[in-house]
Amino acid sequence: MSELVAQATAANWETEVGQIDGLVMVDFWAVWCGPCQMVAPIVEELAKEYEGKLKVMKLNTDEVPEIAGKFQIMSIPTILFFKNGQPVEKIVGARPKPQFKQVIDSLLAQHSAPA
């Protein structure tokens, strides 16, 4: 995992995701999950490309099942996007990078638009 992608835990969830004003992307994954391993390099690339615009976290569902349960993560990989601590968008399953970028660009455009 790169320095741009932080590990989400039960201990840091509130400060790293819940209290962040901007856009946070959380990759819910597990070590044994093949599709999760396919998505991992895409998540890393997105963290680099959107550095300063998007915070990227990874949450191991085996290690932090209470948070996965709270957001009703039924299958992995699930990428959940949060704004102001609230989930705003979800991508379930391994997808090509352009699909992730489309969702991120759309969310960033909404986020930066004056309210």
Short mmCIF file of C-alpha atoms in Angstrom, two decimals:
data_model
loop_
_atom_site.label_atom_id
_atom_site.label_comp_id
_atom_site.label_asym_id
_atom_site.label_seq_id
_atom_site.Cartn_x
_atom_site.Cartn_y
_atom_site.Cartn_z
CA MET A 1 0.00 0.00 0.00
CA SER A 2 1.34 3.42 -0.92
CA GLU A 3 1.57 6.43 1.36
CA LEU A 4 -1.37 7.94 -0.55
CA VAL A 5 -3.72 5.13 0.50
CA ALA A 6 -4.35 4.91 4.23
CA GLN A 7 -5.65 1.90 6.11
CA ALA A 8 -9.07 2.50 7.65
CA THR A 9 -9.61 0.98 11.09
CA ALA A 10 -12.33 1.11 13.71
CA ALA A 11 -10.08 3.44 15.72
CA ASN A 12 -9.46 5.99 12.95
CA TRP A 13 -12.75 5.74 11.01
CA GLU A 14 -14.40 8.78 12.60
CA THR A 15 -11.40 11.11 12.15
CA GLU A 16 -10.31 9.78 8.74
CA VAL A 17 -13.75 9.43 7.11
CA GLY A 18 -16.58 10.62 9.36
CA GLN A 19 -15.20 14.10 10.03
CA ILE A 20 -13.73 14.85 6.59
CA ASP A 21 -15.48 17.63 4.64
CA GLY A 22 -14.26 16.59 1.21
CA LEU A 23 -14.61 13.47 -0.85
CA VAL A 24 -13.31 10.19 0.60
CA MET A 25 -13.13 6.94 -1.35
CA VAL A 26 -13.06 3.77 0.77
CA ASP A 27 -12.15 0.43 -0.80
CA PHE A 28 -13.77 -2.39 1.22
CA TRP A 29 -11.67 -5.48 0.50
CA ALA A 30 -10.20 -8.72 1.92
CA VAL A 31 -6.93 -10.58 1.37
CA TRP A 32 -8.64 -13.71 0.00
CA CYS A 33 -10.77 -11.79 -2.52
CA GLY A 34 -9.47 -12.16 -6.12
CA PRO A 35 -11.43 -9.25 -7.63
CA CYS A 36 -10.20 -7.06 -4.73
CA GLN A 37 -6.62 -7.78 -5.81
CA MET A 38 -7.55 -6.70 -9.36
CA VAL A 39 -8.99 -3.40 -8.11
CA ALA A 40 -6.07 -2.63 -5.74
CA PRO A 41 -3.67 -1.20 -8.39
CA ILE A 42 -6.51 0.92 -9.83
CA VAL A 43 -7.21 2.32 -6.36
CA GLU A 44 -3.49 3.18 -6.02
CA GLU A 45 -3.47 4.92 -9.42
CA LEU A 46 -6.60 6.90 -8.57
CA ALA A 47 -5.02 7.99 -5.27
CA LYS A 48 -2.06 9.40 -7.23
CA GLU A 49 -4.14 11.01 -9.98
CA TYR A 50 -6.57 12.68 -7.57
CA GLU A 51 -4.07 13.58 -4.87
CA GLY A 52 -5.25 16.72 -3.08
CA LYS A 53 -8.81 16.31 -4.41
CA LEU A 54 -9.77 12.90 -3.07
CA LYS A 55 -8.78 11.03 0.07
CA VAL A 56 -8.37 7.30 -0.50
CA MET A 57 -8.70 4.67 2.24
CA LYS A 58 -8.77 0.87 2.26
CA LEU A 59 -10.75 -1.12 4.80
CA ASN A 60 -10.11 -4.83 5.32
CA THR A 61 -13.57 -6.27 5.98
CA ASP A 62 -12.09 -9.24 7.85
CA GLU A 63 -10.30 -6.92 10.28
CA VAL A 64 -13.06 -4.32 10.68
CA PRO A 65 -16.36 -6.19 10.19
CA GLU A 66 -18.34 -3.72 12.31
CA ILE A 67 -17.82 -0.87 9.82
CA ALA A 68 -18.48 -3.12 6.82
CA GLY A 69 -21.71 -4.16 8.56
CA LYS A 70 -22.69 -0.59 9.38
CA PHE A 71 -22.63 0.29 5.67
CA GLN A 72 -24.22 -3.04 4.64
CA ILE A 73 -21.25 -4.20 2.57
CA MET A 74 -22.51 -7.55 1.30
CA SER A 75 -19.95 -8.29 -1.39
CA ILE A 76 -16.43 -7.13 -2.03
CA PRO A 77 -14.79 -5.29 -3.52
CA THR A 78 -17.15 -2.43 -2.75
CA ILE A 79 -15.95 1.13 -3.22
CA LEU A 80 -17.93 3.58 -1.13
CA PHE A 81 -17.64 7.34 -1.61
CA PHE A 82 -18.27 9.64 1.34
CA LYS A 83 -18.92 13.38 1.43
CA ASN A 84 -19.02 15.09 4.80
CA GLY A 85 -18.96 11.67 6.44
CA GLN A 86 -22.05 10.42 4.59
CA PRO A 87 -22.03 7.72 1.90
CA VAL A 88 -22.99 9.27 -1.44
CA GLU A 89 -22.05 6.67 -4.06
CA LYS A 90 -21.24 2.95 -4.21
CA ILE A 91 -19.48 0.79 -6.78
CA VAL A 92 -19.75 -2.97 -6.22
CA GLY A 93 -17.38 -5.40 -7.91
CA ALA A 94 -14.23 -5.03 -9.97
CA ARG A 95 -14.65 -2.37 -12.64
CA PRO A 96 -12.35 -0.82 -15.23
CA LYS A 97 -10.56 2.36 -14.21
CA PRO A 98 -12.61 4.68 -16.51
CA GLN A 99 -15.77 3.75 -14.59
CA PHE A 100 -14.14 4.79 -11.31
CA LYS A 101 -12.90 8.03 -12.87
CA GLN A 102 -16.37 8.82 -14.22
CA VAL A 103 -17.90 8.50 -10.74
CA ILE A 104 -15.08 10.46 -9.07
CA ASP A 105 -15.19 13.27 -11.65
CA SER A 106 -18.96 13.52 -11.27
CA LEU A 107 -18.74 13.64 -7.46
CA LEU A 108 -15.93 16.20 -7.54
CA ALA A 109 -17.92 18.37 -9.94
CA GLN A 110 -20.94 18.25 -7.60
CA HIS A 111 -18.75 18.91 -4.60
CA SER A 112 -17.02 21.96 -6.04
CA ALA A 113 -20.22 23.50 -7.40
CA PRO A 114 -21.52 26.36 -5.24
CA ALA A 115 -24.39 25.26 -3.05
#
